[in-house]
Amino acid sequence: MSMHLKQLLSSAILRDLAGAASFRRGEEYAADGHVTGLAVDGDRISARVLGTDEYRVGVWVASGALEYDCTCPVGRDGDFCKHCVAVGLVWLAEESPDGAGSRRRKPGAPRVVSMEEIRSFLGRQDRATLVDLLVDHAMEDEGLLDRLVLRAAREAVGGPDLARFRAVIERSLYTGEFVDYDSAGGYAGRIADTLEEIPLLLGEGHADAVVELTEYALGQVETAIGYVDDSDGHLGGILERIQEIHLEACTKAPPEPVSLARRLFAVELRSEYGAFHGAAATYATLLGSTGLAEYRRLAEEEWRKLPALGPGADDAQRWGRRFRLTQMMEVLARLGGDLEELVAIKSRDLSHPYAFLQVAELYRDAGDHDRALEWAERGLAAFPARPDGRLRQFLAQEYHRRGCNDEAMQLIWSDFLGVPRLDRYQLLKEHASRVGAWPSWRERAQSVLRSGPTQETSRPLPDSWRAAAGRAELVRVLLWEKEVEAAWREASGGGCPEDLWLELARLREADHPEDALGVYQRQVEAMVSRTGRTAYEGAIQLLRRVRKVMRRLGREEDYRQYLAQLRERHRRKRSFLGMLDAARLA
Ligand SMILES: [Zn+2]
């Protein structure tokens, strides 16, 4: 059974979709008459909502589910906004005038236009009148005009008028000087509407025309992207859609493979937006052996021109042309299933440690552990000043695998010393536990953490940073081990940042309320001194805990005195005192 608006829209569903706060504001909008021009056509509602600005809202049913759309910032992020709520409620009120949605409705609220009436009116008109009506409208609406032009071009005598198609594509992509963020969504929406006219040609036996038009559109869109603030990726989505249509058209009417290979190669090599990325694989069957051979010939020709990069070398084209060519060559090698070819491609750029790791992983995955080890060791040796943690971990795994546990532990230990942090500590534990030696390694690691980050490590830190951090990592490690008392002792002995003090206080509040109180009061003082709304809010939250703990200890009188002294100390901070009054903490 297909679902209709009536089943999919209710006050409760609107509240679920929007959340309580948006729902309440939507209710107010509906009641205050912000919704106008509400039109209903079957299971589709459209309306205009006057809020901070003027927004268009659409709510409709597609594939049995409720869909919605609003031009406001919240709606553009895909959320069900208060405007959608307002439109839904007005529709509900009109649908069932005695229902819940109508309670707050004021007289004079908008009437729903039923498109049924309009359809029946249009049905009674003669063709000339309808044509006039559409033409009048198209003269004022460029989107409609474009669609009509393209529909006419599709039915041109002698086959589709591709020149006309190209002209409309070019016009709809025209950016002027620049399309800013606020206009990008509307701009892309109009292009998307225009482009959807292209695949309609597929059903009419013009797949070859679709191939030509999509390749043209692709180039045009890529050029336009440079003149659009496309932070939301609208145009990226359009590029993807064009490629989908292209592949579908090529499948329907396979183009001549050699020429297809040349076009795919040219776009893929040039495109900074990933157009036809991985074409050799995506189009493999369409290209066949002749097409792939041509693609490979072109790729190898360019590939030979790339300089090989050794450790530390750089290439300005690394993330541009070089990156794309490398990807193309890798796809070809993977298609052929040739491991040595793939390794040769990766070895062309050994400028960073990760490259060695990638080759090592290829060999490991192929079961060749000797080569894997050799590459990982080479990588570590090639970058003595800039060792890569992932490479060390890979090597440690391989050493364990061979039973060389001392070598493995040595690597993981250097890794920990390089960055003595909780995550490396966890890794150390993992490896040490494998060889049953955790207790002694744990002691060593904790002593490094206790003596501060500069002792045995390779990265000296500024004194101020060290002072503020105190024994932060050791406290974190002990909290991770659920050694709360030990963590408290380390914090008391060497200090730690605020967030950890609070965590410690909370964990120990039940058994050590006096300790917790000390921490809370110290933090309250620090937060109030920092000034600013956020800090004050934090302080007030903590004061609630202070009150709770002091009440539990039967120290109500102390609490009153503490609060009075706090107010006195900060008597100039009016906004803090105001917030304190509002919070009723007395
Ligand atoms: Zn909205």
Coordinates of C-alpha atoms and ligand atoms in Angstrom, one line a residue:
M1 CA 0.0 0.0 0.0
S2 CA 1.4 3.4 -0.9
M3 CA 1.6 5.9 1.9
H4 CA 0.0 9.3 1.7
L5 CA 0.6 12.6 3.5
K6 CA -2.4 11.9 5.7
Q7 CA -0.7 8.9 7.2
L8 CA 2.8 10.4 7.2
L9 CA 2.1 13.8 8.8
S10 CA 0.8 14.4 12.3
S11 CA 1.6 16.8 15.0
A12 CA 3.5 14.1 16.9
I13 CA 5.6 13.2 13.8
L14 CA 6.4 16.9 13.3
R15 CA 7.6 17.1 16.8
D16 CA 9.8 14.0 16.4
L17 CA 11.3 15.3 13.2
A18 CA 12.1 18.8 14.4
G19 CA 12.8 18.3 18.1
A20 CA 10.9 20.1 20.9
A21 CA 12.5 23.5 20.5
S22 CA 12.0 23.9 16.7
F23 CA 8.6 22.4 17.0
R24 CA 7.6 25.1 19.5
R25 CA 8.9 27.9 17.3
G26 CA 7.1 26.3 14.3
E27 CA 3.9 26.3 16.3
E28 CA 4.3 30.0 16.9
Y29 CA 5.0 30.7 13.3
A30 CA 1.9 28.9 12.2
A31 CA -0.3 30.6 14.8
D32 CA 1.1 34.1 13.9
G33 CA 0.3 33.7 10.3
H34 CA 3.8 33.4 8.9
V35 CA 2.8 30.8 6.4
T36 CA 1.5 32.0 3.1
G37 CA 0.7 30.7 -0.4
L38 CA 0.3 27.1 0.8
A39 CA -0.6 24.9 -2.2
V40 CA -1.4 21.2 -2.2
D41 CA -1.1 18.9 -5.2
G42 CA -1.9 15.4 -4.2
D43 CA 0.9 14.4 -1.7
R44 CA 2.9 17.5 -2.2
I45 CA 2.7 20.8 -0.3
S46 CA 4.6 23.9 -1.1
A47 CA 4.4 27.2 0.8
R48 CA 6.3 30.4 1.6
V49 CA 7.2 31.2 5.2
L50 CA 8.1 34.7 6.3
G51 CA 10.7 34.4 9.0
T52 CA 14.0 36.3 9.4
D53 CA 13.9 36.2 5.7
E54 CA 11.5 34.7 3.1
Y55 CA 11.8 31.0 2.7
R56 CA 10.3 28.4 0.3
V57 CA 9.2 25.1 2.0
G58 CA 8.3 21.9 0.3
V59 CA 6.9 18.8 2.0
W60 CA 6.1 15.7 -0.1
V61 CA 5.9 11.9 -0.2
A62 CA 8.5 10.0 -2.2
S63 CA 8.8 6.2 -2.2
G64 CA 6.5 6.0 0.8
A65 CA 8.5 8.4 3.0
L66 CA 8.1 12.0 4.0
E67 CA 10.5 14.3 2.2
Y68 CA 11.1 18.0 3.0
D69 CA 13.0 20.9 1.8
C70 CA 13.4 24.5 3.0
T71 CA 15.6 27.3 1.7
C72 CA 16.7 28.5 5.1
P73 CA 20.2 27.7 6.5
V74 CA 18.9 25.0 8.8
G75 CA 16.9 23.4 6.0
R76 CA 19.8 23.6 3.6
D77 CA 21.8 21.5 6.1
G78 CA 19.0 18.8 5.6
D79 CA 17.4 19.3 9.0
F80 CA 13.6 19.5 9.6
C81 CA 13.4 23.2 10.5
K82 CA 10.7 25.3 12.2
H83 CA 9.5 26.5 8.8
C84 CA 8.7 22.9 7.8
V85 CA 6.9 22.5 11.1
A86 CA 4.8 25.6 10.5
V87 CA 3.8 24.5 7.0
G88 CA 3.0 21.0 8.3
L89 CA 0.8 22.4 11.1
V90 CA -1.1 24.8 8.8
W91 CA -1.8 21.9 6.4
L92 CA -3.0 19.7 9.4
A93 CA -5.3 22.5 10.6
E94 CA -6.8 22.8 7.2
E95 CA -7.1 19.1 6.7
S96 CA -9.0 18.5 10.0
P97 CA -10.3 21.9 11.2
D98 CA -11.3 20.3 14.6
G99 CA -7.9 18.7 15.1
A100 CA -5.1 19.6 17.4
G101 CA -3.2 21.6 14.9
S102 CA -6.0 24.3 14.7
R103 CA -6.2 25.2 18.3
R104 CA -3.9 28.2 18.1
R105 CA -5.0 29.3 14.7
K106 CA -5.9 32.9 14.4
P107 CA -8.7 34.1 12.1
G108 CA -7.4 35.2 8.7
A109 CA -4.7 32.6 8.6
P110 CA -3.8 31.4 5.1
R111 CA -6.2 29.3 3.1
V112 CA -4.8 26.3 1.4
V113 CA -4.8 26.4 -2.4
S114 CA -5.8 23.0 -3.8
M115 CA -4.1 22.3 -7.1
E116 CA -7.1 20.0 -7.9
E117 CA -9.1 23.2 -8.5
I118 CA -6.2 24.6 -10.7
R119 CA -5.9 21.3 -12.6
S120 CA -9.6 21.3 -13.4
F121 CA -9.5 24.9 -14.4
L122 CA -6.5 24.3 -16.7
G123 CA -8.3 21.3 -18.2
R124 CA -11.1 23.5 -19.3
Q125 CA -8.9 25.9 -21.3
D126 CA -8.1 25.6 -25.0
R127 CA -4.6 24.9 -26.2
A128 CA -3.9 28.5 -27.3
T129 CA -4.7 29.9 -23.8
L130 CA -2.4 27.2 -22.2
V131 CA 0.4 28.0 -24.6
D132 CA 0.1 31.7 -23.8
L133 CA 0.1 31.0 -20.1
L134 CA 3.3 28.9 -20.3
V135 CA 5.0 31.3 -22.5
D136 CA 4.2 34.2 -20.2
H137 CA 5.5 32.3 -17.3
A138 CA 8.7 31.2 -19.1
M139 CA 9.4 34.8 -20.1
E140 CA 9.8 35.5 -16.3
D141 CA 11.3 32.3 -15.1
E142 CA 14.7 31.4 -16.6
G143 CA 14.7 27.8 -15.2
L144 CA 11.4 27.1 -16.9
L145 CA 12.6 28.7 -20.1
D146 CA 15.7 26.5 -20.2
R147 CA 13.7 23.4 -19.7
L148 CA 11.2 24.3 -22.5
V149 CA 14.1 25.2 -24.9
L150 CA 15.7 21.8 -24.2
R151 CA 12.5 19.9 -24.7
A152 CA 12.0 21.7 -28.0
A153 CA 15.6 20.9 -28.9
R154 CA 15.1 17.2 -28.2
E155 CA 12.3 17.0 -30.7
A156 CA 14.0 19.1 -33.4
V157 CA 13.5 17.9 -37.0
G158 CA 16.4 15.7 -38.0
G159 CA 17.4 14.7 -34.5
P160 CA 18.2 16.5 -31.2
D161 CA 19.7 20.0 -31.6
L162 CA 22.9 19.5 -29.7
A163 CA 24.1 23.1 -30.4
R164 CA 21.1 24.3 -28.6
F165 CA 21.8 21.9 -25.7
R166 CA 25.3 23.2 -25.4
A167 CA 24.2 26.8 -25.5
V168 CA 21.7 26.2 -22.6
I169 CA 24.3 24.3 -20.6
E170 CA 26.8 27.1 -21.0
R171 CA 24.2 29.7 -20.1
S172 CA 23.0 27.9 -17.0
L173 CA 26.6 27.6 -15.8
Y174 CA 27.4 31.3 -16.3
T175 CA 28.7 32.6 -13.0
G176 CA 29.1 36.3 -13.6
E177 CA 32.0 37.6 -11.5
F178 CA 31.5 35.1 -8.6
V179 CA 28.8 33.0 -7.1
D180 CA 29.0 33.5 -3.3
Y181 CA 28.1 31.0 -0.6
D182 CA 24.6 32.1 -0.2
S183 CA 23.8 31.9 -3.9
A184 CA 25.7 28.6 -4.5
G185 CA 22.7 26.4 -3.6
G186 CA 20.3 28.1 -5.9
Y187 CA 22.8 28.3 -8.7
A188 CA 23.6 24.6 -8.5
G189 CA 19.9 23.7 -8.2
R190 CA 19.2 25.4 -11.5
I191 CA 22.1 23.6 -13.2
A192 CA 20.9 20.3 -11.9
D193 CA 17.4 20.9 -13.3
T194 CA 18.9 21.7 -16.7
L195 CA 21.2 18.8 -16.7
E196 CA 18.4 16.3 -15.9
E197 CA 17.0 17.1 -19.4
I198 CA 20.0 15.3 -20.9
P199 CA 19.3 11.7 -19.8
L200 CA 15.8 12.0 -21.2
L201 CA 17.5 11.6 -24.6
L202 CA 18.6 8.1 -23.5
G203 CA 15.1 6.8 -23.8
E204 CA 14.8 8.1 -27.3
G205 CA 17.8 6.3 -28.8
H206 CA 20.3 9.1 -28.6
A207 CA 22.8 7.7 -26.2
D208 CA 25.7 8.9 -28.4
A209 CA 24.4 12.5 -28.1
V210 CA 24.2 12.0 -24.3
V211 CA 27.9 10.9 -24.3
E212 CA 28.9 14.0 -26.2
L213 CA 26.8 16.4 -24.1
T214 CA 27.9 15.0 -20.7
E215 CA 31.6 15.3 -21.7
Y216 CA 30.9 18.9 -22.7
A217 CA 29.0 19.6 -19.5
L218 CA 31.8 18.1 -17.4
G219 CA 34.4 20.5 -18.8
Q220 CA 32.0 23.4 -18.4
V221 CA 31.2 22.6 -14.7
E222 CA 34.9 22.1 -13.9
T223 CA 35.6 25.6 -15.3
A224 CA 32.7 27.1 -13.3
I225 CA 33.8 25.6 -10.0
G226 CA 36.7 28.1 -9.8
Y227 CA 34.1 30.9 -9.7
V228 CA 31.8 29.5 -7.1
D229 CA 32.1 29.3 -3.3
D230 CA 31.2 25.6 -3.3
S231 CA 32.0 25.0 0.3
D232 CA 28.9 22.7 0.5
G233 CA 30.0 20.7 -2.4
H234 CA 26.9 21.2 -4.6
L235 CA 29.0 21.3 -7.8
G236 CA 30.9 18.2 -6.8
G237 CA 27.6 16.4 -6.6
I238 CA 26.7 17.7 -10.0
L239 CA 30.0 16.4 -11.4
E240 CA 29.2 13.0 -10.0
R241 CA 25.8 13.0 -11.5
I242 CA 27.2 13.9 -14.9
Q243 CA 29.6 11.0 -14.7
E244 CA 26.7 8.6 -13.8
I245 CA 24.8 9.7 -16.9
H246 CA 27.9 9.4 -19.0
L247 CA 28.6 5.8 -17.9
E248 CA 24.9 4.9 -18.5
A249 CA 25.0 6.4 -22.0
C250 CA 28.3 4.6 -22.9
T251 CA 26.8 1.3 -21.7
K252 CA 23.8 1.8 -23.9
A253 CA 25.8 2.8 -27.0
P254 CA 29.4 1.7 -26.5
P255 CA 31.6 4.4 -28.2
E256 CA 34.7 3.6 -30.3
P257 CA 37.1 2.3 -27.6
V258 CA 40.4 4.0 -28.7
S259 CA 38.8 7.4 -28.9
L260 CA 36.9 6.9 -25.6
A261 CA 40.2 5.9 -24.0
R262 CA 41.9 9.1 -25.1
R263 CA 39.0 11.3 -23.9
L264 CA 38.8 9.6 -20.5
F265 CA 42.5 9.8 -20.1
A266 CA 42.6 13.5 -21.0
V267 CA 39.9 14.4 -18.5
E268 CA 41.2 12.2 -15.7
L269 CA 44.7 13.6 -16.0
R270 CA 43.5 17.2 -16.1
S271 CA 40.7 17.2 -13.6
E272 CA 41.4 18.7 -10.2
Y273 CA 38.0 17.5 -9.0
G274 CA 38.5 13.8 -9.6
A275 CA 36.4 13.6 -12.8
F276 CA 36.7 10.1 -14.3
H277 CA 38.9 9.1 -11.4
G278 CA 39.8 5.4 -11.9
A279 CA 38.4 5.3 -15.4
A280 CA 40.5 2.4 -16.4
A281 CA 38.6 0.2 -13.9
T282 CA 35.1 1.8 -14.2
Y283 CA 35.2 1.6 -18.0
A284 CA 37.3 -1.6 -18.3
T285 CA 34.6 -3.6 -20.2
L286 CA 33.7 -0.7 -22.4
L287 CA 37.3 0.0 -23.3
G288 CA 38.1 -3.7 -24.0
S289 CA 41.7 -4.7 -24.7
T290 CA 42.3 -2.2 -27.5
G291 CA 40.9 0.8 -25.4
L292 CA 42.8 -0.3 -22.3
A293 CA 46.0 -0.7 -24.3
E294 CA 45.6 2.9 -25.6
Y295 CA 44.9 4.2 -22.1
R296 CA 48.0 2.4 -20.8
R297 CA 50.1 3.7 -23.6
L298 CA 49.1 7.3 -22.9
A299 CA 49.6 6.8 -19.1
E300 CA 53.0 5.2 -19.4
E301 CA 54.2 7.9 -21.8
E302 CA 53.4 10.6 -19.1
W303 CA 54.6 8.4 -16.3
R304 CA 58.1 8.0 -17.8
K305 CA 58.5 11.8 -17.7
L306 CA 58.0 11.9 -13.9
P307 CA 61.2 12.1 -11.9
A308 CA 61.8 9.4 -9.2
L309 CA 61.7 10.9 -5.7
G310 CA 64.1 9.6 -3.0
P311 CA 63.8 10.2 0.7
G312 CA 63.3 13.9 1.5
A313 CA 62.8 14.9 -2.2
D314 CA 59.9 17.1 -3.2
D315 CA 57.7 17.6 -6.2
A316 CA 55.5 20.7 -6.6
Q317 CA 53.1 18.5 -8.6
R318 CA 52.9 15.9 -5.8
W319 CA 49.2 16.5 -5.1
G320 CA 48.3 17.5 -8.7
R321 CA 49.3 15.8 -11.9
R322 CA 51.7 13.4 -10.2
F323 CA 49.1 12.2 -7.8
R324 CA 46.6 11.6 -10.5
L325 CA 49.1 9.8 -12.8
T326 CA 50.2 7.6 -9.9
Q327 CA 46.6 6.7 -9.2
M328 CA 46.0 5.8 -12.9
M329 CA 49.1 3.6 -13.0
E330 CA 48.1 1.9 -9.8
V331 CA 44.6 1.1 -11.1
L332 CA 46.2 -0.4 -14.3
A333 CA 48.6 -2.5 -12.2
R334 CA 45.8 -3.7 -10.0
L335 CA 43.7 -4.6 -13.0
G336 CA 46.6 -6.7 -14.3
G337 CA 47.1 -8.2 -10.8
D338 CA 50.8 -7.6 -11.0
L339 CA 52.4 -7.0 -7.6
E340 CA 55.9 -6.2 -8.9
E341 CA 54.4 -3.6 -11.2
L342 CA 52.5 -2.0 -8.3
V343 CA 55.7 -1.9 -6.1
A344 CA 57.6 -0.3 -9.0
I345 CA 54.9 2.4 -9.2
K346 CA 55.0 3.1 -5.5
S347 CA 58.8 3.1 -5.5
R348 CA 58.8 6.0 -7.8
D349 CA 58.0 8.3 -4.8
L350 CA 60.0 7.3 -1.7
S351 CA 60.1 10.8 -0.4
H352 CA 58.2 10.0 2.8
P353 CA 58.3 7.1 5.3
Y354 CA 54.6 6.2 4.6
A355 CA 55.7 5.1 1.0
F356 CA 57.9 2.4 2.5
L357 CA 55.1 1.3 4.7
Q358 CA 52.8 1.0 1.8
V359 CA 55.2 -1.2 -0.1
A360 CA 55.9 -3.3 3.0
E361 CA 52.1 -3.8 3.5
L362 CA 51.7 -4.9 -0.1
Y363 CA 54.3 -7.6 0.4
R364 CA 52.9 -8.6 3.7
D365 CA 49.4 -9.0 2.3
A366 CA 50.9 -11.1 -0.5
G367 CA 52.5 -13.3 2.2
D368 CA 56.1 -12.3 1.4
H369 CA 57.2 -11.4 4.9
D370 CA 60.9 -11.2 4.1
R371 CA 60.4 -8.5 1.5
A372 CA 57.9 -6.7 3.9
L373 CA 60.5 -6.7 6.6
E374 CA 63.2 -5.5 4.3
W375 CA 61.1 -2.5 3.1
A376 CA 60.0 -1.5 6.6
E377 CA 63.6 -1.6 7.8
R378 CA 64.7 0.4 4.8
G379 CA 62.0 3.0 5.6
L380 CA 63.1 3.3 9.2
A381 CA 66.7 3.7 8.2
A382 CA 65.9 6.3 5.5
F383 CA 64.3 8.7 7.9
P384 CA 66.5 8.6 11.1
A385 CA 65.4 12.1 12.2
R386 CA 61.7 11.7 11.3
P387 CA 60.7 8.2 12.3
D388 CA 57.2 7.2 11.5
G389 CA 55.2 5.5 14.2
R390 CA 53.2 3.4 11.8
L391 CA 56.4 2.0 10.3
R392 CA 57.7 1.1 13.7
Q393 CA 54.5 -0.6 14.7
F394 CA 54.5 -2.5 11.4
L395 CA 58.1 -3.6 12.0
A396 CA 57.3 -4.6 15.6
Q397 CA 54.5 -6.8 14.4
E398 CA 56.8 -8.5 11.9
Y399 CA 59.5 -9.0 14.6
H400 CA 57.0 -10.6 16.9
R401 CA 55.9 -12.8 14.1
R402 CA 59.4 -14.1 13.8
G403 CA 59.8 -14.4 17.6
C404 CA 62.3 -11.5 17.7
N405 CA 60.6 -10.1 20.7
D406 CA 63.5 -8.0 22.0
E407 CA 63.7 -6.1 18.7
A408 CA 60.0 -5.6 18.7
M409 CA 59.9 -4.2 22.2
Q410 CA 62.9 -1.9 21.5
L411 CA 61.0 -0.4 18.6
I412 CA 57.8 0.1 20.5
W413 CA 59.7 1.6 23.4
S414 CA 61.4 4.1 21.1
D415 CA 57.9 4.9 19.8
F416 CA 56.7 5.5 23.3
L417 CA 59.7 7.7 24.2
G418 CA 59.1 9.7 21.0
V419 CA 55.6 10.6 22.1
P420 CA 55.0 9.6 25.7
R421 CA 51.3 9.7 25.6
L422 CA 48.4 7.5 26.7
D423 CA 47.8 6.0 23.2
R424 CA 51.5 5.0 22.9
Y425 CA 51.4 3.6 26.4
Q426 CA 48.4 1.4 25.4
L427 CA 50.4 0.2 22.4
L428 CA 53.3 -0.6 24.6
K429 CA 51.1 -2.6 26.9
E430 CA 49.7 -4.5 23.9
H431 CA 53.1 -5.6 22.8
A432 CA 54.6 -6.2 26.2
S433 CA 51.6 -8.3 27.2
R434 CA 52.3 -10.5 24.1
V435 CA 55.6 -11.4 25.5
G436 CA 54.4 -11.6 29.1
A437 CA 56.6 -8.7 30.3
W438 CA 54.0 -6.0 31.0
P439 CA 54.7 -5.4 34.7
S440 CA 58.4 -4.3 34.2
W441 CA 57.7 -2.3 31.1
R442 CA 54.8 -0.6 32.9
E443 CA 57.0 0.5 35.7
R444 CA 59.6 1.9 33.2
A445 CA 57.0 3.7 31.2
Q446 CA 55.3 5.2 34.3
S447 CA 58.7 6.4 35.6
V448 CA 59.3 8.2 32.2
L449 CA 55.9 9.8 32.5
R450 CA 56.5 10.9 36.1
S451 CA 59.8 12.5 35.4
G452 CA 58.2 14.7 32.8
P453 CA 58.2 14.7 29.1
T454 CA 61.8 15.8 28.5
Q455 CA 63.8 13.1 30.3
E456 CA 64.3 10.3 27.9
T457 CA 62.3 11.7 25.0
S458 CA 63.3 13.2 21.7
R459 CA 61.0 16.1 21.8
P460 CA 61.8 18.8 24.4
L461 CA 58.9 20.9 25.4
P462 CA 58.7 24.5 26.6
D463 CA 58.8 24.9 30.4
S464 CA 55.5 26.7 30.6
W465 CA 53.8 23.9 28.7
R466 CA 55.4 21.4 31.1
A467 CA 54.4 23.3 34.2
A468 CA 50.8 23.5 33.0
A469 CA 50.7 19.8 32.0
G470 CA 52.3 18.6 35.2
R471 CA 51.9 14.8 35.2
A472 CA 48.9 15.0 32.9
E473 CA 49.8 11.9 30.9
L474 CA 50.6 9.8 33.9
V475 CA 47.3 10.8 35.5
R476 CA 45.5 10.0 32.2
V477 CA 47.3 6.6 32.1
L478 CA 46.3 5.8 35.7
L479 CA 42.7 6.8 35.1
W480 CA 42.6 4.6 32.0
E481 CA 43.9 1.8 34.3
K482 CA 41.2 2.7 36.8
E483 CA 43.9 3.3 39.4
V484 CA 42.0 6.4 40.8
E485 CA 43.9 6.7 44.1
A486 CA 47.3 6.4 42.4
A487 CA 46.2 9.0 39.8
W488 CA 45.2 11.4 42.7
R489 CA 48.6 10.9 44.3
E490 CA 50.4 11.8 41.1
A491 CA 48.2 14.8 40.5
S492 CA 48.8 16.0 44.0
G493 CA 52.5 15.5 43.7
G494 CA 53.1 16.9 40.3
G495 CA 50.0 18.8 39.2
C496 CA 47.7 18.2 36.2
P497 CA 45.3 20.3 34.0
E498 CA 41.9 21.4 35.2
D499 CA 39.8 18.8 33.3
L500 CA 41.7 16.0 34.9
W501 CA 41.4 17.5 38.4
L502 CA 37.7 17.7 37.9
E503 CA 37.5 14.1 36.7
L504 CA 39.5 13.0 39.7
A505 CA 37.3 14.9 42.1
R506 CA 34.1 13.4 40.6
L507 CA 35.5 9.9 40.8
R508 CA 36.5 10.3 44.4
E509 CA 33.6 12.5 45.6
A510 CA 31.7 9.8 47.3
D511 CA 34.6 8.5 49.4
H512 CA 36.7 11.7 49.7
P513 CA 34.2 14.6 49.7
E514 CA 36.6 17.0 51.4
D515 CA 39.2 16.5 48.6
A516 CA 36.6 16.9 46.0
L517 CA 35.3 20.2 47.6
G518 CA 38.8 21.6 47.6
V519 CA 39.1 20.9 43.8
Y520 CA 35.7 22.3 43.1
Q521 CA 36.2 25.5 45.0
R522 CA 39.6 26.0 43.4
Q523 CA 38.1 25.6 40.0
V524 CA 35.2 27.9 40.8
E525 CA 37.6 30.6 41.7
A526 CA 39.7 30.1 38.6
M527 CA 36.6 30.2 36.3
V528 CA 35.1 33.3 37.9
S529 CA 38.5 35.1 37.5
R530 CA 38.6 34.1 33.9
T531 CA 35.3 36.1 33.3
G532 CA 32.9 35.6 30.4
R533 CA 29.6 34.0 30.2
T534 CA 30.9 30.5 29.4
A535 CA 33.3 30.5 32.4
Y536 CA 30.5 31.8 34.7
E537 CA 28.2 29.1 33.6
G538 CA 30.9 26.5 34.3
A539 CA 31.4 28.1 37.8
I540 CA 27.7 27.9 38.6
Q541 CA 27.5 24.3 37.6
L542 CA 30.4 23.5 39.9
L543 CA 28.7 25.6 42.7
R544 CA 25.8 23.2 42.5
R545 CA 28.1 20.3 43.2
V546 CA 29.8 22.3 46.1
R547 CA 26.3 22.8 47.6
K548 CA 25.4 19.1 47.2
V549 CA 28.6 17.9 48.8
M550 CA 28.5 20.4 51.7
R551 CA 24.8 19.5 52.4
R552 CA 25.8 15.9 52.5
L553 CA 28.5 16.7 55.1
G554 CA 26.0 18.8 57.1
R555 CA 27.9 22.0 56.5
E556 CA 25.0 24.2 55.3
E557 CA 26.3 27.1 57.4
D558 CA 29.8 26.8 55.9
Y559 CA 28.2 26.8 52.5
R560 CA 26.3 30.1 53.2
Q561 CA 29.5 31.7 54.4
Y562 CA 31.5 30.4 51.4
L563 CA 28.9 31.8 49.0
A564 CA 28.8 35.2 50.8
Q565 CA 32.6 35.4 50.6
L566 CA 32.6 34.5 47.0
R567 CA 30.1 37.2 46.2
E568 CA 32.2 39.7 48.2
R569 CA 35.4 38.8 46.5
H570 CA 33.8 39.2 43.0
R571 CA 31.4 42.1 43.9
R572 CA 32.5 44.0 40.7
K573 CA 31.5 41.2 38.4
R574 CA 27.9 42.2 38.0
S575 CA 27.0 39.8 35.3
F576 CA 28.4 36.9 37.4
L577 CA 26.4 38.0 40.4
G578 CA 23.3 38.3 38.2
M579 CA 23.7 34.8 36.9
L580 CA 24.3 33.6 40.5
D581 CA 21.0 35.2 41.6
A582 CA 19.2 33.6 38.7
A583 CA 20.6 30.2 39.5
R584 CA 19.1 30.4 43.1
L585 CA 22.2 28.8 44.7
A586 CA 21.6 30.3 48.1
Ligands
ZN1 ZN 13.5 26.5 7.2

